[in-house]
Amino acid sequence: MIVPADRLHTVEEYYFSKKLREVNLLKASGKPVINLGIGSPDLQPPQRVIDAINSSLTDRNAHKYQSYQGLPELREAMAAFYREQFRVSLSPSTEILPLMGSKEGIMHISMAYLNPGDEVLIPNPGYPTYQAVAKLVGATPVLYELTEENCWLPDMEALKQLDLSKVKLMWINYPHMPTGAHATHTFFMDLVALAKDNDILIVNDNPYSFILNDKPTSLLDIKGAKEVSLELNSLSKTFNMAGWRVGMVLGDYKHINNILKVKSNMDSGMFYGIQKGAVEALNCSEMWFISLNSVYEQRRKLVWELAEALNCTFDKKASGMFVWAKLPPMVKAEEFIEVLLKNNHIFIAPGTIFGTKGEGYVRFSLCAPTEDIEEAIARIR
Ligand SMILES: Cc1ncc(COP(=O)(O)O)c(C=O)c1O
C-alpha cells in the first residue's frame, strides 16, 4: 500500500472545495441556488488589463520561463502602488517579491521561517489557510481570539501574558476577513513593539484594503515595522483578478531573500502576459476604485436588507467584500446555513469555518449581482 505523508492527517480538504461540490450538485438537479458563499469577484478586471495580456501574446519573450523575481516593471509598478496608496517606500529590486496569489505566500513564508515545533499565532476567527499551512510544516498553531467586544482586534494584554518563547510568526489580516474590522494605528504600533521584544515575525495579510474602505492602511507604514514584519497583498479582489493569481510579499530584503530561496525552488516564474496585465492593473487611476466600490456599495445595501430579513445584526462600518452578521441568540451557524440552503436555496458561509469564535455568525459575500441578492430577499420575505 502506498501511504501518504503523515502531514496529510493534519489537514482536511478546504471547506469550500467540499461545499461547492454539494452546491453544484443541487444546481445540476435544477435547484436555483443563489451563491453568496464564496469571495470570488464576479466583476471584470479593467479593460486595459485584458488588452495588455492579449497584446503580450505575440511578444517574443512571452512563452519563455520568466524571472523568479518577476519582471522589473512589475516590481516597479508594485512599489509605485504602495507609495501612492499607503505612503510606504520600498525598493523594487530588493523589498518586493511578486507571488502567484497571496495564498501561496502563506506557504512560502511558513516554509522559510517555521521549524517543526515552532509556534504560530493565528486569529480566531480568521482565514483557515494560516492554520492549515502551519500544520503542514509541522508548526503548532496558537489561536488568539478576536471578539466583537474588542472590535475584532487581539487583546494585547492577553497576548503579552502568553509564553511567547516558542512563537516565531504571527498572522494578522486587516482589514479583517471575515469580520471586515480595521486595525488602528495604535494597535499596529503595539504589535511592532511586541514583535521586537519577542523576536516574532508579524505578517499582515492585506488583500481587502481597497474594497469599501475609506482608509487603506499598511503595517509597513509603521515606523520600524520593516525589521520585524512583512505584508502580503493581492490583485485578486482589488482588480477582480482572482483567477490570474497575482500577489506580492513586501518587506525587508533579508526576509524577501529567505522567501525567494523557497519560492525559486517551487515554481519557474509567472506567465509573462499575466505580469503585463498586472502592471496595467496597478497603474489604474482612482476612478477604478470609485467605480468598483459603487457596485459593492449597492450590493452591500441589499445584503444588509437580506441580513435584516434573516434577523441578523451587523456593523455598517465594516470593510471588505463580505457582510459579517450575527445570528439571533442560540442559533447555530452551520444549522442555520443548512436550513437556508435546503429551504430557500441560498448559500452563505457559516462563521465556524473561520474558527470557533465564528459560532453564532454567518458571512454573506458581495460577489453576486444585485438581481441575485434581490431574489434572495424575495425568497426570505
Ligand atoms: C484573508 C485572505 N488572505 C488571502 C487570500 C488569498 O488571496 P489570493 O487570491 O491573493 O491568493 C484570501 C482569499 O480569499 C483571503 O480571504
Tab-separated table of C-alpha atoms and ligand atoms in Angstrom:
chain	number	residue	atom	x	y	z
A	1	MET	CA	0.000	0.000	0.000
A	2	ILE	CA	1.270	3.483	-0.824
A	3	VAL	CA	0.845	5.533	2.337
A	4	PRO	CA	0.555	9.338	2.148
A	5	ALA	CA	2.779	11.510	4.316
A	6	ASP	CA	1.817	11.937	7.971
A	7	ARG	CA	1.309	15.652	7.405
A	8	LEU	CA	-1.814	14.878	5.395
A	9	HIS	CA	-3.512	13.754	8.610
A	10	THR	CA	-3.148	17.271	9.969
A	11	VAL	CA	-5.400	18.943	7.390
A	12	GLU	CA	-8.727	18.416	5.679
A	13	GLU	CA	-9.964	19.344	2.233
A	14	TYR	CA	-10.834	23.068	2.190
A	15	TYR	CA	-14.446	23.726	3.285
A	16	PHE	CA	-15.440	25.474	0.058
A	17	SER	CA	-13.861	22.756	-2.059
A	18	LYS	CA	-16.282	20.260	-0.448
A	19	LYS	CA	-19.297	22.516	-0.036
A	20	LEU	CA	-19.249	23.891	-3.583
A	21	ARG	CA	-19.459	20.310	-4.879
A	22	GLU	CA	-22.693	19.973	-2.934
A	23	VAL	CA	-23.965	23.371	-4.137
A	24	ASN	CA	-23.124	22.432	-7.752
A	25	LEU	CA	-24.965	19.114	-7.395
A	26	LEU	CA	-28.025	20.998	-6.160
A	27	LYS	CA	-27.754	23.338	-9.152
A	28	ALA	CA	-27.342	20.408	-11.554
A	29	SER	CA	-30.527	18.868	-10.149
A	30	GLY	CA	-32.375	22.046	-11.128
A	31	LYS	CA	-32.376	23.919	-7.799
A	32	PRO	CA	-31.903	27.673	-8.381
A	33	VAL	CA	-29.139	28.157	-5.825
A	34	ILE	CA	-28.003	31.730	-5.127
A	35	ASN	CA	-24.363	31.618	-4.114
A	36	LEU	CA	-23.447	34.256	-1.538
A	37	GLY	CA	-20.865	31.952	-0.016
A	38	ILE	CA	-17.548	32.468	-1.690
A	39	GLY	CA	-15.494	35.644	-2.190
A	40	SER	CA	-14.616	35.185	-5.847
A	41	PRO	CA	-15.150	38.512	-7.668
A	42	ASP	CA	-17.707	38.123	-10.455
A	43	LEU	CA	-16.894	41.535	-11.984
A	44	GLN	CA	-14.451	42.006	-14.858
A	45	PRO	CA	-10.874	43.280	-14.474
A	46	PRO	CA	-10.081	46.699	-16.002
A	47	GLN	CA	-10.247	46.558	-19.827
A	48	ARG	CA	-6.621	47.720	-20.126
A	49	VAL	CA	-5.561	44.568	-18.238
A	50	ILE	CA	-7.295	42.329	-20.759
A	51	ASP	CA	-5.827	44.348	-23.636
A	52	ALA	CA	-2.340	44.005	-22.121
A	53	ILE	CA	-2.469	40.219	-21.810
A	54	ASN	CA	-3.887	39.946	-25.335
A	55	SER	CA	-1.193	42.057	-26.920
A	56	SER	CA	1.568	40.383	-24.879
A	57	LEU	CA	0.975	37.026	-26.516
A	58	THR	CA	2.880	37.873	-29.694
A	59	ASP	CA	5.901	39.217	-27.799
A	60	ARG	CA	8.986	37.067	-28.427
A	61	ASN	CA	9.575	36.680	-24.695
A	62	ALA	CA	6.020	35.740	-23.840
A	63	HIS	CA	6.393	31.980	-23.757
A	64	LYS	CA	9.763	31.572	-22.099
A	65	TYR	CA	10.473	30.872	-18.464
A	66	GLN	CA	10.280	34.147	-16.610
A	67	SER	CA	12.465	35.590	-13.875
A	68	TYR	CA	11.946	34.118	-10.392
A	69	GLN	CA	11.571	37.667	-9.106
A	70	GLY	CA	9.153	38.827	-11.790
A	71	LEU	CA	9.634	41.496	-14.434
A	72	PRO	CA	11.415	44.617	-13.127
A	73	GLU	CA	8.489	46.705	-14.430
A	74	LEU	CA	6.065	44.620	-12.352
A	75	ARG	CA	8.099	45.205	-9.190
A	76	GLU	CA	8.326	48.891	-10.047
A	77	ALA	CA	4.549	49.067	-10.506
A	78	MET	CA	4.085	47.337	-7.136
A	79	ALA	CA	6.472	49.804	-5.472
A	80	ALA	CA	4.641	52.775	-7.030
A	81	PHE	CA	1.295	51.332	-5.913
A	82	TYR	CA	2.500	51.015	-2.305
A	83	ARG	CA	3.978	54.504	-2.388
A	84	GLU	CA	0.797	56.097	-3.720
A	85	GLN	CA	-1.795	54.101	-1.834
A	86	PHE	CA	-0.038	53.539	1.509
A	87	ARG	CA	2.797	56.134	1.575
A	88	VAL	CA	5.195	53.199	2.017
A	89	SER	CA	8.516	53.388	0.237
A	90	LEU	CA	10.028	50.065	-0.889
A	91	SER	CA	12.920	49.153	-3.140
A	92	PRO	CA	11.546	47.385	-6.230
A	93	SER	CA	14.750	45.388	-6.608
A	94	THR	CA	15.120	44.043	-3.071
A	95	GLU	CA	11.989	44.582	-0.991
A	96	ILE	CA	9.210	43.229	-3.215
A	97	LEU	CA	8.592	39.720	-4.496
A	98	PRO	CA	5.672	39.047	-6.866
A	99	LEU	CA	3.723	35.908	-5.990
A	100	MET	CA	1.146	33.766	-7.732
A	101	GLY	CA	-1.581	34.948	-5.369
A	102	SER	CA	-1.111	35.784	-1.726
A	103	LYS	CA	-2.286	32.315	-0.683
A	104	GLU	CA	0.943	30.757	-1.962
A	105	GLY	CA	2.852	33.367	0.037
A	106	ILE	CA	1.403	31.921	3.237
A	107	MET	CA	3.095	28.615	2.416
A	108	HIS	CA	6.370	30.206	1.277
A	109	ILE	CA	6.682	32.374	4.375
A	110	SER	CA	5.867	29.418	6.609
A	111	MET	CA	8.437	27.220	4.875
A	112	ALA	CA	11.038	29.969	5.112
A	113	TYR	CA	10.540	30.633	8.826
A	114	LEU	CA	8.943	27.714	10.659
A	115	ASN	CA	10.654	24.632	12.052
A	116	PRO	CA	8.663	21.724	13.427
A	117	GLY	CA	7.638	22.649	16.965
A	118	ASP	CA	7.721	26.415	16.416
A	119	GLU	CA	4.545	28.189	17.448
A	120	VAL	CA	2.463	30.447	15.211
A	121	LEU	CA	-0.105	32.972	16.419
A	122	ILE	CA	-3.254	32.714	14.327
A	123	PRO	CA	-6.507	34.709	14.530
A	124	ASN	CA	-9.753	33.015	15.564
A	125	PRO	CA	-11.869	33.770	13.577
A	126	GLY	CA	-9.556	34.009	10.581
A	127	TYR	CA	-8.615	32.753	7.132
A	128	PRO	CA	-8.341	28.943	7.525
A	129	THR	CA	-5.173	28.657	5.403
A	130	TYR	CA	-2.928	30.111	8.155
A	131	GLN	CA	-3.679	27.171	10.403
A	132	ALA	CA	-3.632	24.510	7.683
A	133	VAL	CA	-0.223	25.649	6.451
A	134	ALA	CA	1.229	25.859	9.969
A	135	LYS	CA	0.221	22.231	10.488
A	136	LEU	CA	1.554	21.125	7.099
A	137	VAL	CA	5.013	22.427	8.001
A	138	GLY	CA	4.895	20.788	11.442
A	139	ALA	CA	4.493	24.008	13.433
A	140	THR	CA	1.999	24.460	16.262
A	141	PRO	CA	-0.895	26.891	15.770
A	142	VAL	CA	-1.645	29.015	18.839
A	143	LEU	CA	-5.007	30.664	18.317
A	144	TYR	CA	-5.603	34.179	19.585
A	145	GLU	CA	-9.201	35.192	19.996
A	146	LEU	CA	-10.870	38.112	18.314
A	147	THR	CA	-14.173	39.275	19.732
A	148	GLU	CA	-16.825	41.761	18.723
A	149	GLU	CA	-16.416	43.470	22.140
A	150	ASN	CA	-12.780	44.234	21.264
A	151	CYS	CA	-13.663	45.353	17.705
A	152	TRP	CA	-12.174	42.084	16.387
A	153	LEU	CA	-8.656	43.179	17.398
A	154	PRO	CA	-6.390	40.941	19.501
A	155	ASP	CA	-6.373	41.567	23.235
A	156	MET	CA	-2.796	42.884	23.529
A	157	GLU	CA	-2.651	42.361	27.290
A	158	ALA	CA	-3.693	38.726	26.893
A	159	LEU	CA	-1.048	38.275	24.179
A	160	LYS	CA	1.673	39.701	26.437
A	161	GLN	CA	0.699	37.253	29.182
A	162	LEU	CA	1.307	34.263	26.900
A	163	ASP	CA	4.593	32.348	26.933
A	164	LEU	CA	5.890	33.678	23.625
A	165	SER	CA	9.280	31.974	23.796
A	166	LYS	CA	8.446	29.472	21.042
A	167	VAL	CA	6.389	31.841	18.902
A	168	LYS	CA	8.160	32.598	15.644
A	169	LEU	CA	5.409	34.010	13.451
A	170	MET	CA	2.116	35.848	13.905
A	171	TRP	CA	-0.556	36.214	11.222
A	172	ILE	CA	-2.737	39.265	11.205
A	173	ASN	CA	-5.154	40.297	8.464
A	174	TYR	CA	-6.536	43.848	8.444
A	175	PRO	CA	-8.999	44.790	7.074
A	176	HIS	CA	-10.011	41.510	8.630
A	177	MET	CA	-11.658	38.634	6.845
A	178	PRO	CA	-14.350	37.541	7.727
A	179	THR	CA	-15.397	40.392	10.050
A	180	GLY	CA	-14.381	43.450	7.969
A	181	ALA	CA	-12.758	45.036	11.056
A	182	HIS	CA	-9.992	47.661	10.754
A	183	ALA	CA	-6.694	47.883	12.545
A	184	THR	CA	-5.903	51.072	14.436
A	185	HIS	CA	-2.562	52.847	14.240
A	186	THR	CA	-2.040	52.255	17.976
A	187	PHE	CA	-2.669	48.541	17.584
A	188	PHE	CA	-0.110	48.313	14.765
A	189	MET	CA	2.426	50.232	16.879
A	190	ASP	CA	1.853	47.977	19.914
A	191	LEU	CA	2.210	44.935	17.741
A	192	VAL	CA	5.506	46.061	16.242
A	193	ALA	CA	6.811	46.666	19.782
A	194	LEU	CA	5.666	43.194	20.857
A	195	ALA	CA	7.353	41.676	17.794
A	196	LYS	CA	10.625	43.441	18.575
A	197	ASP	CA	10.567	42.410	22.234
A	198	ASN	CA	9.920	38.766	21.396
A	199	ASP	CA	11.623	38.198	18.011
A	200	ILE	CA	8.371	37.435	16.264
A	201	LEU	CA	7.809	37.972	12.555
A	202	ILE	CA	4.411	39.622	12.060
A	203	VAL	CA	2.760	39.144	8.681
A	204	ASN	CA	-0.173	41.327	7.697
A	205	ASP	CA	-2.241	39.676	5.004
A	206	ASN	CA	-3.825	42.685	3.326
A	207	PRO	CA	-5.933	41.734	0.288
A	208	TYR	CA	-9.095	43.692	1.217
A	209	SER	CA	-7.763	47.239	1.645
A	210	PHE	CA	-9.485	48.670	-1.410
A	211	ILE	CA	-12.957	47.221	-1.034
A	212	LEU	CA	-15.407	49.506	0.772
A	213	ASN	CA	-12.632	51.033	2.796
A	214	ASP	CA	-12.004	54.779	3.085
A	215	LYS	CA	-8.571	54.490	4.623
A	216	PRO	CA	-6.309	51.777	3.211
A	217	THR	CA	-3.570	51.058	5.751
A	218	SER	CA	-0.373	49.070	5.658
A	219	LEU	CA	1.525	47.632	8.590
A	220	LEU	CA	4.709	48.693	6.775
A	221	ASP	CA	3.687	52.324	7.285
A	222	ILE	CA	4.558	51.967	10.993
A	223	LYS	CA	7.998	53.270	11.936
A	224	GLY	CA	10.448	50.382	12.371
A	225	ALA	CA	7.931	47.794	11.164
A	226	LYS	CA	10.003	46.552	8.233
A	227	GLU	CA	12.561	44.868	10.504
A	228	VAL	CA	10.004	42.554	12.079
A	229	SER	CA	7.161	42.375	9.625
A	230	LEU	CA	6.046	41.505	6.151
A	231	GLU	CA	2.944	42.338	4.228
A	232	LEU	CA	1.086	40.229	1.687
A	233	ASN	CA	-1.102	41.874	-0.889
A	234	SER	CA	-3.014	40.696	-3.904
A	235	LEU	CA	-4.681	41.780	-7.133
A	236	SER	CA	-7.433	39.183	-6.702
A	237	LYS	CA	-10.045	41.396	-5.054
A	238	THR	CA	-8.679	44.867	-5.828
A	239	PHE	CA	-8.781	44.336	-9.597
A	240	ASN	CA	-11.166	41.365	-9.975
A	241	MET	CA	-8.240	39.155	-10.974
A	242	ALA	CA	-8.636	36.211	-8.574
A	243	GLY	CA	-8.092	33.619	-11.305
A	244	TRP	CA	-4.975	35.350	-12.594
A	245	ARG	CA	-3.094	34.536	-9.404
A	246	VAL	CA	-1.072	37.675	-8.776
A	247	GLY	CA	0.023	38.733	-5.331
A	248	MET	CA	3.096	40.139	-3.642
A	249	VAL	CA	5.109	39.971	-0.466
A	250	LEU	CA	6.772	43.152	0.728
A	251	GLY	CA	9.298	43.892	3.436
A	252	ASP	CA	12.950	43.964	4.405
A	253	TYR	CA	15.349	42.461	1.812
A	254	LYS	CA	16.593	39.826	4.290
A	255	HIS	CA	13.101	38.404	4.643
A	256	ILE	CA	12.398	38.690	0.922
A	257	ASN	CA	15.621	36.775	0.177
A	258	ASN	CA	14.643	33.995	2.553
A	259	ILE	CA	11.257	33.666	0.858
A	260	LEU	CA	12.884	33.716	-2.575
A	261	LYS	CA	15.052	30.758	-1.526
A	262	VAL	CA	11.867	28.731	-1.045
A	263	LYS	CA	9.886	30.117	-3.954
A	264	SER	CA	12.617	29.788	-6.570
A	265	ASN	CA	12.708	26.081	-5.814
A	266	MET	CA	8.969	25.690	-6.240
A	267	ASP	CA	7.999	27.485	-9.443
A	268	SER	CA	9.719	28.859	-12.512
A	269	GLY	CA	8.255	32.324	-12.800
A	270	MET	CA	4.863	33.849	-13.570
A	271	PHE	CA	3.481	33.850	-17.139
A	272	TYR	CA	4.677	36.952	-18.986
A	273	GLY	CA	1.208	38.075	-20.143
A	274	ILE	CA	-0.124	37.879	-16.576
A	275	GLN	CA	2.703	40.109	-15.412
A	276	LYS	CA	1.982	42.602	-18.206
A	277	GLY	CA	-1.692	42.641	-17.237
A	278	ALA	CA	-0.787	43.089	-13.573
A	279	VAL	CA	1.356	46.140	-14.407
A	280	GLU	CA	-1.640	47.722	-16.154
A	281	ALA	CA	-3.904	46.976	-13.201
A	282	LEU	CA	-1.508	48.545	-10.708
A	283	ASN	CA	-1.323	51.677	-12.878
A	284	CYS	CA	-5.115	52.219	-12.801
A	285	SER	CA	-6.329	55.626	-11.694
A	286	GLU	CA	-8.524	56.371	-8.652
A	287	MET	CA	-11.557	56.101	-10.984
A	288	TRP	CA	-11.154	52.326	-10.944
A	289	PHE	CA	-11.607	52.170	-7.176
A	290	ILE	CA	-14.545	54.578	-7.275
A	291	SER	CA	-16.448	52.577	-9.864
A	292	LEU	CA	-15.624	49.226	-8.232
A	293	ASN	CA	-16.814	50.422	-4.858
A	294	SER	CA	-20.008	51.934	-6.210
A	295	VAL	CA	-21.031	48.423	-7.329
A	296	TYR	CA	-20.114	46.870	-3.986
A	297	GLU	CA	-21.912	49.642	-2.105
A	298	GLN	CA	-25.170	48.900	-3.946
A	299	ARG	CA	-24.809	45.201	-3.309
A	300	ARG	CA	-23.959	45.730	0.332
A	301	LYS	CA	-27.133	47.751	0.926
A	302	LEU	CA	-29.161	44.856	-0.416
A	303	VAL	CA	-27.215	42.298	1.608
A	304	TRP	CA	-27.923	44.379	4.713
A	305	GLU	CA	-31.644	44.099	3.844
A	306	LEU	CA	-31.259	40.357	3.403
A	307	ALA	CA	-29.436	40.025	6.732
A	308	GLU	CA	-32.162	42.038	8.463
A	309	ALA	CA	-34.845	39.859	6.892
A	310	LEU	CA	-32.993	36.910	8.465
A	311	ASN	CA	-32.997	38.675	11.868
A	312	CYS	CA	-29.224	39.143	11.838
A	313	THR	CA	-27.306	42.193	13.059
A	314	PHE	CA	-24.109	43.654	11.564
A	315	ASP	CA	-21.649	46.532	11.694
A	316	LYS	CA	-22.224	49.096	8.946
A	317	LYS	CA	-18.678	50.414	9.306
A	318	ALA	CA	-17.005	47.136	8.313
A	319	SER	CA	-14.853	46.902	5.142
A	320	GLY	CA	-14.148	44.244	2.542
A	321	MET	CA	-16.316	42.206	0.228
A	322	PHE	CA	-18.369	40.434	2.876
A	323	VAL	CA	-21.058	41.239	5.402
A	324	TRP	CA	-20.328	39.501	8.697
A	325	ALA	CA	-23.599	39.121	10.536
A	326	LYS	CA	-24.576	37.964	13.995
A	327	LEU	CA	-27.353	35.396	14.211
A	328	PRO	CA	-30.159	35.659	16.746
A	329	PRO	CA	-29.168	34.265	20.193
A	330	MET	CA	-28.745	30.488	20.465
A	331	VAL	CA	-28.873	29.902	16.691
A	332	LYS	CA	-26.029	27.693	15.470
A	333	ALA	CA	-24.273	28.905	12.313
A	334	GLU	CA	-23.993	25.558	10.495
A	335	GLU	CA	-27.591	24.552	11.214
A	336	PHE	CA	-28.734	27.978	10.041
A	337	ILE	CA	-26.911	27.854	6.718
A	338	GLU	CA	-28.059	24.274	6.029
A	339	VAL	CA	-31.720	25.254	6.544
A	340	LEU	CA	-31.276	28.320	4.341
A	341	LEU	CA	-29.694	26.195	1.609
A	342	LYS	CA	-32.345	23.462	1.829
A	343	ASN	CA	-35.444	25.627	2.146
A	344	ASN	CA	-34.518	28.775	0.239
A	345	HIS	CA	-31.614	27.636	-1.951
A	346	ILE	CA	-29.436	30.459	-0.676
A	347	PHE	CA	-25.837	29.578	0.157
A	348	ILE	CA	-23.923	31.646	2.725
A	349	ALA	CA	-20.871	30.710	4.771
A	350	PRO	CA	-21.159	29.663	8.416
A	351	GLY	CA	-18.857	31.645	10.719
A	352	THR	CA	-17.481	28.414	12.192
A	353	ILE	CA	-15.350	27.695	9.120
A	354	PHE	CA	-13.184	30.590	10.291
A	355	GLY	CA	-12.778	29.154	13.800
A	356	THR	CA	-14.734	28.510	16.986
A	357	LYS	CA	-15.115	32.255	17.585
A	358	GLY	CA	-17.188	32.391	14.398
A	359	GLU	CA	-20.000	30.449	16.069
A	360	GLY	CA	-23.194	32.476	16.074
A	361	TYR	CA	-22.175	34.383	12.918
A	362	VAL	CA	-22.567	33.979	9.165
A	363	ARG	CA	-20.749	35.582	6.232
A	364	PHE	CA	-22.509	36.942	3.153
A	365	SER	CA	-20.379	37.524	0.055
A	366	LEU	CA	-20.889	40.605	-2.109
A	367	CYS	CA	-19.690	38.721	-5.196
A	368	ALA	CA	-23.139	38.306	-6.731
A	369	PRO	CA	-25.196	40.610	-8.946
A	370	THR	CA	-27.892	42.791	-7.360
A	371	GLU	CA	-30.625	40.726	-9.092
A	372	ASP	CA	-29.466	37.626	-7.199
A	373	ILE	CA	-29.500	39.450	-3.877
A	374	GLU	CA	-32.938	40.898	-4.611
A	375	GLU	CA	-34.182	37.411	-5.451
A	376	ALA	CA	-32.718	36.123	-2.158
A	377	ILE	CA	-34.576	38.860	-0.246
A	378	ALA	CA	-37.804	37.984	-2.045
A	379	ARG	CA	-37.382	34.315	-1.115
A	380	ILE	CA	-36.997	35.173	2.563
A	381	ARG	CA	-39.898	37.597	2.625
B	1	LIG	C1	-7.684	36.740	4.163
B	1	LIG	C2	-7.280	36.199	2.851
B	1	LIG	N1	-5.977	36.090	2.556
B	1	LIG	C3	-5.563	35.599	1.382
B	1	LIG	C4	-6.466	35.189	0.433
B	1	LIG	C5	-5.934	34.628	-0.844
B	1	LIG	O1	-5.988	35.515	-1.878
B	1	LIG	P1	-5.185	35.311	-3.229
B	1	LIG	O2	-6.213	35.188	-4.288
B	1	LIG	O3	-4.329	36.509	-3.373
B	1	LIG	O4	-4.369	34.080	-3.086
B	1	LIG	C6	-7.830	35.267	0.677
B	1	LIG	C7	-8.776	34.781	-0.333
B	1	LIG	O5	-9.932	34.614	-0.171
B	1	LIG	C8	-8.251	35.795	1.926
B	1	LIG	O6	-9.556	35.908	2.224
